[in-house]
C-alpha cells in the first residue's frame, strides 16, 4: 500500500499536480456517505456520496485536499493520476450540484453550472447547497472529508 501511494504521489508530482492524501484505502467505507467540502479553507458545503465503486474508491482517499481547476465556467475539476473504477459510466446529461467522474481523463468533477452538454460519466454524489460559489472561486484548493 505504501509503495502504491508513493508511486501515485510521484506520478502526480511528475505531472505537475500534487494532492494531499491521508485516507486509508484498506478501510471499507459505508455508503451513501455524508461528506464536508471546504473551498479555499473558508466556505463549507455538504454532500452525499452515492453507493457505487467510484464513490467507494474516492471515499477511501478521505480526507483529501485537491487543487481543483475551474473549467468551462461550469465545473471544478481534478485529474487523478490513477483511474478510479467506473463500471456504471454512461453517456448522459448532468445536473448542477452533481459530483461526477469522467473516466477518460480520470477527472473528479463538481458541476456548478449547466450548458446542456452530454458526455460519458459516472455519478459519484451530490452537493447540498449553493454550488454557485464556484463561479467566482477560480482555481481553488478543495478539501473533502467525512462529515461529523
N, CA, C and O atoms as a GROMACS GRO file, in nm:
protein
  592
    1UNK      N    1   0.083  -0.120   0.000
    1UNK     CA    2   0.000   0.000   0.000
    1UNK      C    3   0.087   0.126   0.000
    1UNK      O    4   0.060   0.220  -0.074
    2UNK      N    5   0.194   0.127   0.083
    2UNK     CA    6   0.279   0.246   0.090
    2UNK      C    7   0.349   0.268  -0.043
    2UNK      O    8   0.364   0.383  -0.086
    3UNK      N    9   0.393   0.159  -0.110
    3UNK     CA   10   0.459   0.172  -0.239
    3UNK      C   11   0.362   0.226  -0.344
    3UNK      O   12   0.399   0.311  -0.424
    4UNK      N   13   0.238   0.177  -0.342
    4UNK     CA   14   0.137   0.224  -0.437
    4UNK      C   15   0.109   0.373  -0.416
    4UNK      O   16   0.098   0.448  -0.513
    5UNK      N   17   0.097   0.415  -0.290
    5UNK     CA   18   0.074   0.557  -0.259
    5UNK      C   19   0.193   0.641  -0.303
    5UNK      O   20   0.175   0.749  -0.359
    6UNK      N   21   0.315   0.592  -0.277
    6UNK     CA   22   0.435   0.664  -0.319
    6UNK      C   23   0.440   0.678  -0.470
    6UNK      O   24   0.475   0.784  -0.522
    7UNK      N   25   0.406   0.571  -0.542
    7UNK     CA   26   0.406   0.576  -0.688
    7UNK      C   27   0.302   0.675  -0.740
    7UNK      O   28   0.330   0.750  -0.833
    8UNK      N   29   0.182   0.676  -0.680
    8UNK     CA   30   0.078   0.770  -0.723
    8UNK      C   31   0.121   0.914  -0.696
    8UNK      O   32   0.099   1.001  -0.780
    9UNK      N   33   0.181   0.939  -0.580
    9UNK     CA   34   0.227   1.074  -0.548
    9UNK      C   35   0.337   1.118  -0.643
    9UNK      O   36   0.339   1.232  -0.689
   10UNK      N   37   0.430   1.027  -0.672
   10UNK     CA   38   0.538   1.057  -0.766
   10UNK      C   39   0.483   1.090  -0.903
   10UNK      O   40   0.528   1.185  -0.968
   11UNK      N   41   0.383   1.012  -0.949
   11UNK     CA   42   0.321   1.039  -1.079
   11UNK      C   43   0.252   1.174  -1.079
   11UNK      O   44   0.259   1.247  -1.178
   12UNK      N   45   0.187   1.209  -0.969
   12UNK     CA   46   0.119   1.339  -0.961
   12UNK      C   47   0.220   1.453  -0.966
   12UNK      O   48   0.197   1.553  -1.033
   13UNK      N   49   0.331   1.438  -0.894
   13UNK     CA   50   0.434   1.541  -0.896
   13UNK      C   51   0.495   1.554  -1.035
   13UNK      O   52   0.520   1.665  -1.082
   14UNK      N   53   0.519   1.442  -1.101
   14UNK     CA   54   0.577   1.445  -1.235
   14UNK      C   55   0.483   1.514  -1.332
   14UNK      O   56   0.528   1.579  -1.427
   15UNK      N   57   0.354   1.501  -1.310
   15UNK     CA   58   0.256   1.564  -1.397
   15UNK      C   59   0.231   1.709  -1.356
   15UNK      O   60   0.155   1.780  -1.423
   16UNK      N   61   0.292   1.753  -1.247
   16UNK     CA   62   0.273   1.891  -1.202
   16UNK      C   63   0.149   1.907  -1.117
   16UNK      O   64   0.104   2.020  -1.095
   17UNK      N   65   0.091   1.797  -1.070
   17UNK     CA   66  -0.031   1.802  -0.991
   17UNK      C   67  -0.006   1.732  -0.859
   17UNK      O   68   0.023   1.612  -0.857
   18UNK      N   69  -0.018   1.805  -0.748
   18UNK     CA   70   0.005   1.749  -0.617
   18UNK      C   71  -0.126   1.748  -0.540
   18UNK      O   72  -0.200   1.846  -0.542
   19UNK      N   73  -0.154   1.638  -0.474
   19UNK     CA   74  -0.272   1.634  -0.388
   19UNK      C   75  -0.235   1.571  -0.256
   19UNK      O   76  -0.147   1.485  -0.249
   20UNK      N   77  -0.303   1.615  -0.149
   20UNK     CA   78  -0.276   1.562  -0.015
   20UNK      C   79  -0.367   1.444   0.010
   20UNK      O   80  -0.489   1.453  -0.006
   21UNK      N   81  -0.308   1.332   0.049
   21UNK     CA   82  -0.387   1.213   0.075
   21UNK      C   83  -0.350   1.158   0.212
   21UNK      O   84  -0.232   1.139   0.242
   22UNK      N   85  -0.451   1.132   0.293
   22UNK     CA   86  -0.421   1.072   0.421
   22UNK      C   87  -0.522   0.965   0.457
   22UNK      O   88  -0.519   0.914   0.569
   23UNK      N   89  -0.610   0.930   0.364
   23UNK     CA   90  -0.707   0.824   0.389
   23UNK      C   91  -0.640   0.688   0.386
   23UNK      O   92  -0.527   0.676   0.338
   24UNK      N   93  -0.708   0.587   0.436
   24UNK     CA   94  -0.657   0.450   0.435
   24UNK      C   95  -0.746   0.366   0.345
   24UNK      O   96  -0.859   0.334   0.382
   25UNK      N   97  -0.695   0.331   0.228
   25UNK     CA   98  -0.774   0.259   0.128
   25UNK      C   99  -0.812   0.120   0.176
   25UNK      O  100  -0.900   0.058   0.115
   26UNK      N  101  -0.752   0.069   0.282
   26UNK     CA  102  -0.787  -0.065   0.329
   26UNK      C  103  -0.916  -0.064   0.409
   26UNK      O  104  -0.973  -0.170   0.434
   27UNK      N  105  -0.964   0.053   0.450
   27UNK     CA  106  -1.088   0.063   0.525
   27UNK      C  107  -1.208   0.051   0.432
   27UNK      O  108  -1.212   0.114   0.326
   28UNK      N  109  -1.305  -0.030   0.471
   28UNK     CA  110  -1.429  -0.038   0.397
   28UNK      C  111  -1.514   0.083   0.434
   28UNK      O  112  -1.527   0.116   0.552
   29UNK      N  113  -1.570   0.149   0.335
   29UNK     CA  114  -1.649   0.269   0.358
   29UNK      C  115  -1.795   0.237   0.334
   29UNK      O  116  -1.831   0.180   0.232
   30UNK      N  117  -1.879   0.274   0.429
   30UNK     CA  118  -2.022   0.252   0.417
   30UNK      C  119  -2.084   0.368   0.341
   30UNK      O  120  -2.069   0.484   0.380
   31UNK      N  121  -2.155   0.337   0.234
   31UNK     CA  122  -2.219   0.439   0.150
   31UNK      C  123  -2.369   0.415   0.147
   31UNK      O  124  -2.411   0.302   0.170
   32UNK      N  125  -2.452   0.515   0.120
   32UNK     CA  126  -2.412   0.653   0.095
   32UNK      C  127  -2.348   0.716   0.218
   32UNK      O  128  -2.377   0.678   0.332
   33UNK      N  129  -2.260   0.812   0.193
   33UNK     CA  130  -2.180   0.874   0.298
   33UNK      C  131  -2.190   1.025   0.288
   33UNK      O  132  -2.180   1.082   0.180
   34UNK      N  133  -2.210   1.091   0.402
   34UNK     CA  134  -2.212   1.236   0.405
   34UNK      C  135  -2.069   1.287   0.416
   34UNK      O  136  -1.989   1.237   0.496
   35UNK      N  137  -2.038   1.388   0.335
   35UNK     CA  138  -1.905   1.448   0.340
   35UNK      C  139  -1.917   1.600   0.352
   35UNK      O  140  -2.021   1.659   0.324
   36UNK      N  141  -1.806   1.659   0.393
   36UNK     CA  142  -1.795   1.805   0.404
   36UNK      C  143  -1.694   1.850   0.299
   36UNK      O  144  -1.588   1.789   0.284
   37UNK      N  145  -1.727   1.958   0.228
   37UNK     CA  146  -1.640   2.014   0.125
   37UNK      C  147  -1.606   2.156   0.167
   37UNK      O  148  -1.696   2.238   0.187
   38UNK      N  149  -1.476   2.186   0.179
   38UNK     CA  150  -1.433   2.320   0.218
   38UNK      C  151  -1.353   2.380   0.103
   38UNK      O  152  -1.256   2.320   0.055
   39UNK      N  153  -1.394   2.499   0.060
   39UNK     CA  154  -1.332   2.567  -0.055
   39UNK      C  155  -1.238   2.676  -0.005
   39UNK      O  156  -1.280   2.767   0.066
   40UNK      N  157  -1.110   2.665  -0.044
   40UNK     CA  158  -1.008   2.762  -0.004
   40UNK      C  159  -1.005   2.788   0.146
   40UNK      O  160  -0.977   2.900   0.190
   41UNK      N  161  -1.034   2.685   0.225
   41UNK     CA  162  -1.027   2.697   0.371
   41UNK      C  163  -1.136   2.783   0.432
   41UNK      O  164  -1.131   2.812   0.551
   42UNK      N  165  -1.235   2.827   0.352
   42UNK     CA  166  -1.334   2.920   0.402
   42UNK      C  167  -1.477   2.868   0.392
   42UNK      O  168  -1.540   2.842   0.495
   43UNK      N  169  -1.528   2.852   0.273
   43UNK     CA  170  -1.667   2.815   0.252
   43UNK      C  171  -1.685   2.665   0.261
   43UNK      O  172  -1.609   2.589   0.202
   44UNK      N  173  -1.787   2.622   0.336
   44UNK     CA  174  -1.812   2.480   0.354
   44UNK      C  175  -1.948   2.442   0.297
   44UNK      O  176  -2.049   2.510   0.319
   45UNK      N  177  -1.948   2.332   0.222
   45UNK     CA  178  -2.070   2.274   0.166
   45UNK      C  179  -2.081   2.131   0.215
   45UNK      O  180  -1.982   2.070   0.254
   46UNK      N  181  -2.202   2.078   0.214
   46UNK     CA  182  -2.224   1.937   0.247
   46UNK      C  183  -2.257   1.862   0.120
   46UNK      O  184  -2.309   1.919   0.024
   47UNK      N  185  -2.225   1.733   0.119
   47UNK     CA  186  -2.254   1.649   0.003
   47UNK      C  187  -2.279   1.507   0.050
   47UNK      O  188  -2.248   1.472   0.164
   48UNK      N  189  -2.335   1.427  -0.038
   48UNK     CA  190  -2.357   1.286  -0.011
   48UNK      C  191  -2.296   1.207  -0.126
   48UNK      O  192  -2.324   1.234  -0.243
   49UNK      N  193  -2.212   1.108  -0.091
   49UNK     CA  194  -2.156   1.020  -0.192
   49UNK      C  195  -2.253   0.906  -0.216
   49UNK      O  196  -2.316   0.856  -0.123
   50UNK      N  197  -2.264   0.864  -0.341
   50UNK     CA  198  -2.352   0.753  -0.378
   50UNK      C  199  -2.291   0.620  -0.338
   50UNK      O  200  -2.176   0.613  -0.295
   51UNK      N  201  -2.369   0.515  -0.353
   51UNK     CA  202  -2.323   0.380  -0.322
   51UNK      C  203  -2.282   0.311  -0.452
   51UNK      O  204  -2.361   0.239  -0.512
   52UNK      N  205  -2.156   0.335  -0.494
   52UNK     CA  206  -2.102   0.267  -0.612
   52UNK      C  207  -1.950   0.258  -0.597
   52UNK      O  208  -1.892   0.318  -0.507
   53UNK      N  209  -1.888   0.182  -0.686
   53UNK     CA  210  -1.744   0.157  -0.676
   53UNK      C  211  -1.661   0.285  -0.687
   53UNK      O  212  -1.558   0.298  -0.620
   54UNK      N  213  -1.704   0.379  -0.770
   54UNK     CA  214  -1.630   0.504  -0.787
   54UNK      C  215  -1.632   0.584  -0.657
   54UNK      O  216  -1.528   0.633  -0.612
   55UNK      N  217  -1.750   0.596  -0.597
   55UNK     CA  218  -1.762   0.670  -0.471
   55UNK      C  219  -1.682   0.602  -0.360
   55UNK      O  220  -1.621   0.670  -0.277
   56UNK      N  221  -1.683   0.468  -0.357
   56UNK     CA  222  -1.604   0.396  -0.255
   56UNK      C  223  -1.455   0.424  -0.272
   56UNK      O  224  -1.385   0.446  -0.174
   57UNK      N  225  -1.407   0.423  -0.396
   57UNK     CA  226  -1.265   0.450  -0.422
   57UNK      C  227  -1.229   0.592  -0.380
   57UNK      O  228  -1.122   0.614  -0.324
   58UNK      N  229  -1.318   0.688  -0.407
   58UNK     CA  230  -1.292   0.826  -0.364
   58UNK      C  231  -1.297   0.836  -0.212
   58UNK      O  232  -1.210   0.899  -0.152
   59UNK      N  233  -1.396   0.775  -0.149
   59UNK     CA  234  -1.411   0.781  -0.003
   59UNK      C  235  -1.289   0.723   0.067
   59UNK      O  236  -1.255   0.768   0.176
   60UNK      N  237  -1.223   0.626   0.007
   60UNK     CA  238  -1.104   0.566   0.066
   60UNK      C  239  -0.988   0.665   0.072
   60UNK      O  240  -0.893   0.643   0.147
   61UNK      N  241  -0.993   0.773  -0.007
   61UNK     CA  242  -0.888   0.874  -0.008
   61UNK      C  243  -0.910   0.983   0.098
   61UNK      O  244  -0.820   1.063   0.123
   62UNK      N  245  -1.028   0.986   0.159
   62UNK     CA  246  -1.060   1.092   0.255
   62UNK      C  247  -0.980   1.079   0.383
   62UNK      O  248  -0.949   0.967   0.424
   63UNK      N  249  -0.944   1.190   0.448
   63UNK     CA  250  -0.961   1.327   0.399
   63UNK      C  251  -0.857   1.359   0.293
   63UNK      O  252  -0.745   1.308   0.296
   64UNK      N  253  -0.895   1.444   0.198
   64UNK     CA  254  -0.804   1.480   0.089
   64UNK      C  255  -0.832   1.623   0.045
   64UNK      O  256  -0.947   1.666   0.040
   65UNK      N  257  -0.725   1.696   0.014
   65UNK     CA  258  -0.737   1.831  -0.042
   65UNK      C  259  -0.690   1.825  -0.186
   65UNK      O  260  -0.578   1.781  -0.214
   66UNK      N  261  -0.775   1.868  -0.278
   66UNK     CA  262  -0.743   1.863  -0.420
   66UNK      C  263  -0.731   2.004  -0.478
   66UNK      O  264  -0.818   2.088  -0.454
   67UNK      N  265  -0.626   2.031  -0.553
   67UNK     CA  266  -0.616   2.159  -0.624
   67UNK      C  267  -0.704   2.150  -0.749
   67UNK      O  268  -0.664   2.093  -0.850
   68UNK      N  269  -0.824   2.206  -0.740
   68UNK     CA  270  -0.922   2.191  -0.849
   68UNK      C  271  -0.916   2.311  -0.943
   68UNK      O  272  -0.898   2.425  -0.901
   69UNK      N  273  -0.931   2.282  -1.071
   69UNK     CA  274  -0.927   2.383  -1.176
   69UNK      C  275  -1.068   2.416  -1.219
   69UNK      O  276  -1.151   2.327  -1.237
   70UNK      N  277  -1.096   2.544  -1.236
   70UNK     CA  278  -1.225   2.589  -1.286
   70UNK      C  279  -1.222   2.576  -1.438
   70UNK      O  280  -1.144   2.643  -1.505
   71UNK      N  281  -1.307   2.488  -1.492
   71UNK     CA  282  -1.311   2.464  -1.636
   71UNK      C  283  -1.445   2.502  -1.697
   71UNK      O  284  -1.551   2.473  -1.642
   72UNK      N  285  -1.439   2.568  -1.812
   72UNK     CA  286  -1.556   2.595  -1.896
   72UNK      C  287  -1.666   2.674  -1.826
   72UNK      O  288  -1.781   2.672  -1.870
   73UNK      N  289  -1.634   2.744  -1.718
   73UNK     CA  290  -1.735   2.819  -1.641
   73UNK      C  291  -1.853   2.732  -1.600
   73UNK      O  292  -1.966   2.779  -1.592
   74UNK      N  293  -1.824   2.603  -1.574
   74UNK     CA  294  -1.931   2.513  -1.533
   74UNK      C  295  -1.888   2.406  -1.434
   74UNK      O  296  -1.972   2.343  -1.371
   75UNK      N  297  -1.756   2.385  -1.419
   75UNK     CA  298  -1.711   2.273  -1.338
   75UNK      C  299  -1.578   2.299  -1.270
   75UNK      O  300  -1.492   2.372  -1.320
   76UNK      N  301  -1.564   2.237  -1.152
   76UNK     CA  302  -1.436   2.232  -1.082
   76UNK      C  303  -1.382   2.092  -1.103
   76UNK      O  304  -1.453   1.993  -1.081
   77UNK      N  305  -1.256   2.082  -1.146
   77UNK     CA  306  -1.203   1.955  -1.192
   77UNK      C  307  -1.065   1.925  -1.134
   77UNK      O  308  -0.981   2.013  -1.121
   78UNK      N  309  -1.045   1.798  -1.099
   78UNK     CA  310  -0.913   1.748  -1.060
   78UNK      C  311  -0.891   1.617  -1.134
   78UNK      O  312  -0.980   1.532  -1.136
   79UNK      N  313  -0.774   1.600  -1.195
   79UNK     CA  314  -0.740   1.476  -1.265
   79UNK      C  315  -0.651   1.391  -1.176
   79UNK      O  316  -0.536   1.427  -1.148
   80UNK      N  317  -0.704   1.278  -1.131
   80UNK     CA  318  -0.623   1.184  -1.053
   80UNK      C  319  -0.519   1.121  -1.144
   80UNK      O  320  -0.545   1.100  -1.263
   81UNK      N  321  -0.401   1.090  -1.091
   81UNK     CA  322  -0.300   1.024  -1.174
   81UNK      C  323  -0.338   0.880  -1.207
   81UNK      O  324  -0.291   0.824  -1.306
   82UNK      N  325  -0.424   0.820  -1.123
   82UNK     CA  326  -0.468   0.683  -1.146
   82UNK      C  327  -0.618   0.680  -1.174
   82UNK      O  328  -0.692   0.770  -1.134
   83UNK      N  329  -0.660   0.577  -1.245
   83UNK     CA  330  -0.802   0.562  -1.276
   83UNK      C  331  -0.878   0.514  -1.153
   83UNK      O  332  -0.827   0.436  -1.073
   84UNK      N  333  -1.001   0.562  -1.139
   84UNK     CA  334  -1.094   0.509  -1.040
   84UNK      C  335  -1.187   0.413  -1.113
   84UNK      O  336  -1.207   0.428  -1.233
   85UNK      N  337  -1.245   0.316  -1.043
   85UNK     CA  338  -1.339   0.226  -1.111
   85UNK      C  339  -1.460   0.306  -1.160
   85UNK      O  340  -1.507   0.396  -1.091
   86UNK      N  341  -1.508   0.272  -1.276
   86UNK     CA  342  -1.625   0.343  -1.333
   86UNK      C  343  -1.709   0.247  -1.415
   86UNK      O  344  -1.741   0.273  -1.531
   87UNK      N  345  -1.745   0.136  -1.355
   87UNK     CA  346  -1.820   0.032  -1.424
   87UNK      C  347  -1.960   0.074  -1.467
   87UNK      O  348  -2.017   0.014  -1.558
   88UNK      N  349  -2.015   0.176  -1.403
   88UNK     CA  350  -2.151   0.220  -1.434
   88UNK      C  351  -2.154   0.349  -1.516
   88UNK      O  352  -2.259   0.411  -1.529
   89UNK      N  353  -2.039   0.389  -1.572
   89UNK     CA  354  -2.035   0.513  -1.652
   89UNK      C  355  -2.123   0.498  -1.775
   89UNK      O  356  -2.128   0.393  -1.838
   90UNK      N  357  -2.192   0.607  -1.807
   90UNK     CA  358  -2.275   0.609  -1.927
   90UNK      C  359  -2.283   0.751  -1.981
   90UNK      O  360  -2.254   0.846  -1.909
   91UNK      N  361  -2.321   0.764  -2.106
   91UNK     CA  362  -2.337   0.895  -2.168
   91UNK      C  363  -2.473   0.950  -2.132
   91UNK      O  364  -2.576   0.885  -2.150
   92UNK      N  365  -2.473   1.072  -2.079
   92UNK     CA  366  -2.597   1.137  -2.036
   92UNK      C  367  -2.567   1.283  -2.007
   92UNK      O  368  -2.452   1.326  -2.015
   93UNK      N  369  -2.671   1.358  -1.973
   93UNK     CA  370  -2.654   1.494  -1.925
   93UNK      C  371  -2.623   1.491  -1.776
   93UNK      O  372  -2.632   1.386  -1.712
   94UNK      N  373  -2.588   1.606  -1.722
   94UNK     CA  374  -2.556   1.615  -1.579
   94UNK      C  375  -2.650   1.714  -1.513
   94UNK      O  376  -2.719   1.790  -1.580
   95UNK      N  377  -2.651   1.712  -1.381
   95UNK     CA  378  -2.730   1.807  -1.302
   95UNK      C  379  -2.635   1.901  -1.229
   95UNK      O  380  -2.527   1.860  -1.186
   96UNK      N  381  -2.676   2.027  -1.214
   96UNK     CA  382  -2.598   2.122  -1.134
   96UNK      C  383  -2.595   2.069  -0.991
   96UNK      O  384  -2.698   2.031  -0.935
   97UNK      N  385  -2.476   2.068  -0.933
   97UNK     CA  386  -2.457   2.016  -0.798
   97UNK      C  387  -2.412   1.870  -0.796
   97UNK      O  388  -2.379   1.817  -0.690
   98UNK      N  389  -2.411   1.807  -0.911
   98UNK     CA  390  -2.370   1.667  -0.918
   98UNK      C  391  -2.217   1.657  -0.912
   98UNK      O  392  -2.146   1.740  -0.969
   99UNK      N  393  -2.169   1.556  -0.842
   99UNK     CA  394  -2.027   1.522  -0.840
   99UNK      C  395  -2.013   1.403  -0.933
   99UNK      O  396  -2.079   1.301  -0.916
  100UNK      N  397  -1.925   1.417  -1.032
  100UNK     CA  398  -1.910   1.311  -1.132
  100UNK      C  399  -1.763   1.273  -1.148
  100UNK      O  400  -1.672   1.341  -1.102
  101UNK      N  401  -1.744   1.161  -1.216
  101UNK     CA  402  -1.612   1.115  -1.255
  101UNK      C  403  -1.614   1.094  -1.406
  101UNK      O  404  -1.702   1.025  -1.458
  102UNK      N  405  -1.517   1.154  -1.475
  102UNK     CA  406  -1.504   1.143  -1.620
  102UNK      C  407  -1.388   1.047  -1.647
  102UNK      O  408  -1.271   1.085  -1.636
  103UNK      N  409  -1.419   0.920  -1.682
  103UNK     CA  410  -1.316   0.816  -1.692
  103UNK      C  411  -1.200   0.843  -1.788
  103UNK      O  412  -1.086   0.812  -1.752
  104UNK      N  413  -1.221   0.897  -1.908
  104UNK     CA  414  -1.107   0.909  -2.000
  104UNK      C  415  -0.988   0.988  -1.945
  104UNK      O  416  -0.874   0.958  -1.978
  105UNK      N  417  -1.014   1.090  -1.862
  105UNK     CA  418  -0.906   1.174  -1.809
  105UNK      C  419  -0.888   1.157  -1.658
  105UNK      O  420  -0.813   1.232  -1.596
  106UNK      N  421  -0.957   1.057  -1.598
  106UNK     CA  422  -0.952   1.033  -1.454
  106UNK      C  423  -0.996   1.158  -1.377
  106UNK      O  424  -0.941   1.190  -1.271
  107UNK      N  425  -1.094   1.228  -1.431
  107UNK     CA  426  -1.136   1.358  -1.376
  107UNK      C  427  -1.245   1.344  -1.271
  107UNK      O  428  -1.349   1.282  -1.294
  108UNK      N  429  -1.218   1.402  -1.155
  108UNK     CA  430  -1.315   1.413  -1.047
  108UNK      C  431  -1.371   1.554  -1.056
  108UNK      O  432  -1.294   1.651  -1.051
  109UNK      N  433  -1.504   1.569  -1.069
  109UNK     CA  434  -1.563   1.696  -1.110
  109UNK      C  435  -1.685   1.732  -1.026
  109UNK      O  436  -1.769   1.647  -0.996
  110UNK      N  437  -1.694   1.861  -0.988
  110UNK     CA  438  -1.816   1.916  -0.928
  110UNK      C  439  -1.878   2.007  -1.034
  110UNK      O  440  -1.817   2.106  -1.075
  111UNK      N  441  -1.998   1.973  -1.078
  111UNK     CA  442  -2.067   2.052  -1.181
  111UNK      C  443  -2.143   2.167  -1.112
  111UNK      O  444  -2.232   2.143  -1.030
  112UNK      N  445  -2.107   2.293  -1.146
  112UNK     CA  446  -2.173   2.406  -1.079
  112UNK      C  447  -2.258   2.492  -1.172
  112UNK      O  448  -2.325   2.583  -1.125
  113UNK      N  449  -2.256   2.466  -1.301
  113UNK     CA  450  -2.342   2.539  -1.395
  113UNK      C  451  -2.379   2.444  -1.509
  113UNK      O  452  -2.311   2.343  -1.532
  114UNK      N  453  -2.485   2.476  -1.578
  114UNK     CA  454  -2.539   2.388  -1.683
  114UNK      C  455  -2.516   2.447  -1.820
  114UNK      O  456  -2.535   2.567  -1.841
  115UNK      N  457  -2.475   2.364  -1.915
  115UNK     CA  458  -2.470   2.408  -2.055
  115UNK      C  459  -2.536   2.308  -2.149
  115UNK      O  460  -2.530   2.324  -2.270
  116UNK      N  461  -2.598   2.205  -2.094
  116UNK     CA  462  -2.673   2.109  -2.173
  116UNK      C  463  -2.589   1.999  -2.237
  116UNK      O  464  -2.642   1.913  -2.306
  117UNK      N  465  -2.459   2.001  -2.214
  117UNK     CA  466  -2.372   1.900  -2.276
  117UNK      C  467  -2.400   1.761  -2.220
  117UNK      O  468  -2.437   1.745  -2.104
  118UNK      N  469  -2.379   1.662  -2.304
  118UNK     CA  470  -2.390   1.521  -2.265
  118UNK      C  471  -2.255   1.455  -2.291
  118UNK      O  472  -2.193   1.479  -2.395
  119UNK      N  473  -2.210   1.373  -2.199
  119UNK     CA  474  -2.084   1.301  -2.217
  119UNK      C  475  -2.083   1.179  -2.125
  119UNK      O  476  -2.169   1.165  -2.039
  120UNK      N  477  -1.984   1.092  -2.144
  120UNK     CA  478  -1.973   0.970  -2.064
  120UNK      C  479  -1.922   1.006  -1.925
  120UNK      O  480  -1.817   1.069  -1.911
  121UNK      N  481  -1.996   0.966  -1.822
  121UNK     CA  482  -1.961   0.999  -1.684
  121UNK      C  483  -2.014   0.895  -1.589
  121UNK      O  484  -2.102   0.816  -1.622
  122UNK      N  485  -1.958   0.896  -1.470
  122UNK     CA  486  -2.004   0.813  -1.360
  122UNK      C  487  -2.045   0.907  -1.247
  122UNK      O  488  -1.966   0.990  -1.203
  123UNK      N  489  -2.168   0.894  -1.200
  123UNK     CA  490  -2.211   0.976  -1.087
  123UNK      C  491  -2.141   0.929  -0.960
  123UNK      O  492  -2.130   0.809  -0.935
  124UNK      N  493  -2.094   1.026  -0.880
  124UNK     CA  494  -2.023   0.996  -0.755
  124UNK      C  495  -2.105   1.044  -0.635
  124UNK      O  496  -2.105   0.980  -0.530
  125UNK      N  497  -2.175   1.157  -0.652
  125UNK     CA  498  -2.252   1.211  -0.540
  125UNK      C  499  -2.321   1.340  -0.579
  125UNK      O  500  -2.332   1.374  -0.696
  126UNK      N  501  -2.369   1.410  -0.476
  126UNK     CA  502  -2.442   1.535  -0.497
  126UNK      C  503  -2.411   1.631  -0.386
  126UNK      O  504  -2.411   1.594  -0.268
  127UNK      N  505  -2.384   1.757  -0.423
  127UNK     CA  506  -2.360   1.864  -0.326
  127UNK      C  507  -2.495   1.921  -0.283
  127UNK      O  508  -2.581   1.951  -0.366
  128UNK      N  509  -2.512   1.936  -0.152
  128UNK     CA  510  -2.631   2.002  -0.097
  128UNK      C  511  -2.590   2.145  -0.067
  128UNK      O  512  -2.505   2.167   0.019
  129UNK      N  513  -2.647   2.240  -0.135
  129UNK     CA  514  -2.612   2.379  -0.108
  129UNK      C  515  -2.580   2.454  -0.236
  129UNK      O  516  -2.599   2.404  -0.346
  130UNK      N  517  -2.530   2.573  -0.217
  130UNK     CA  518  -2.507   2.666  -0.327
  130UNK      C  519  -2.375   2.640  -0.398
  130UNK      O  520  -2.272   2.695  -0.360
  131UNK      N  521  -2.378   2.555  -0.502
  131UNK     CA  522  -2.255   2.529  -0.578
  131UNK      C  523  -2.218   2.648  -0.664
  131UNK      O  524  -2.110   2.649  -0.724
  132UNK      N  525  -2.304   2.748  -0.673
  132UNK     CA  526  -2.274   2.870  -0.746
  132UNK      C  527  -2.154   2.944  -0.691
  132UNK      O  528  -2.098   3.030  -0.759
  133UNK      N  529  -2.113   2.912  -0.568
  133UNK     CA  530  -1.994   2.976  -0.511
  133UNK      C  531  -1.870   2.947  -0.595
  133UNK      O  532  -1.775   3.025  -0.594
  134UNK      N  533  -1.872   2.837  -0.669
  134UNK     CA  534  -1.757   2.802  -0.752
  134UNK      C  535  -1.743   2.895  -0.872
  134UNK      O  536  -1.635   2.905  -0.929
  135UNK      N  537  -1.850   2.961  -0.912
  135UNK     CA  538  -1.847   3.051  -1.027
  135UNK      C  539  -1.747   3.165  -1.006
  135UNK      O  540  -1.688   3.214  -1.102
  136UNK      N  541  -1.728   3.207  -0.882
  136UNK     CA  542  -1.637   3.316  -0.851
  136UNK      C  543  -1.508   3.269  -0.783
  136UNK      O  544  -1.422   3.351  -0.752
  137UNK      N  545  -1.495   3.139  -0.760
  137UNK     CA  546  -1.381   3.088  -0.684
  137UNK      C  547  -1.254   3.078  -0.768
  137UNK      O  548  -1.144   3.087  -0.714
  138UNK      N  549  -1.268   3.061  -0.900
  138UNK     CA  550  -1.150   3.036  -0.982
  138UNK      C  551  -1.089   2.902  -0.943
  138UNK      O  552  -1.157   2.820  -0.881
  139UNK      N  553  -0.963   2.880  -0.977
  139UNK     CA  554  -0.896   2.759  -0.932
  139UNK      C  555  -0.890   2.763  -0.780
  139UNK      O  556  -0.865   2.868  -0.721
  140UNK      N  557  -0.914   2.650  -0.716
  140UNK     CA  558  -0.927   2.650  -0.570
  140UNK      C  559  -0.876   2.520  -0.509
  140UNK      O  560  -0.880   2.414  -0.571
  141UNK      N  561  -0.827   2.531  -0.385
  141UNK     CA  562  -0.796   2.413  -0.306
  141UNK      C  563  -0.926   2.370  -0.239
  141UNK      O  564  -0.987   2.447  -0.164
  142UNK      N  565  -0.968   2.247  -0.267
  142UNK     CA  566  -1.095   2.198  -0.217
  142UNK      C  567  -1.069   2.075  -0.130
  142UNK      O  568  -1.013   1.975  -0.176
  143UNK      N  569  -1.111   2.084  -0.003
  143UNK     CA  570  -1.090   1.974   0.091
  143UNK      C  571  -1.218   1.893   0.104
  143UNK      O  572  -1.328   1.948   0.118
  144UNK      N  573  -1.203   1.762   0.100
  144UNK     CA  574  -1.313   1.669   0.115
  144UNK      C  575  -1.283   1.584   0.237
  144UNK      O  576  -1.173   1.530   0.250
  145UNK      N  577  -1.382   1.571   0.326
  145UNK     CA  578  -1.365   1.488   0.445
  145UNK      C  579  -1.500   1.435   0.491
  145UNK      O  580  -1.604   1.492   0.458
  146UNK      N  581  -1.497   1.328   0.566
  146UNK     CA  582  -1.620   1.272   0.620
  146UNK      C  583  -1.687   1.376   0.710
  146UNK      O  584  -1.620   1.446   0.786
  147UNK      N  585  -1.819   1.385   0.700
  147UNK     CA  586  -1.894   1.477   0.788
  147UNK      C  587  -1.906   1.416   0.926
  147UNK      O  588  -1.910   1.294   0.941
  148UNK      N  589  -1.913   1.502   1.027
  148UNK     CA  590  -1.928   1.454   1.165
  148UNK      C  591  -2.061   1.389   1.186
  148UNK      O  592  -2.090   1.343   1.297
   0.00000   0.00000   0.00000
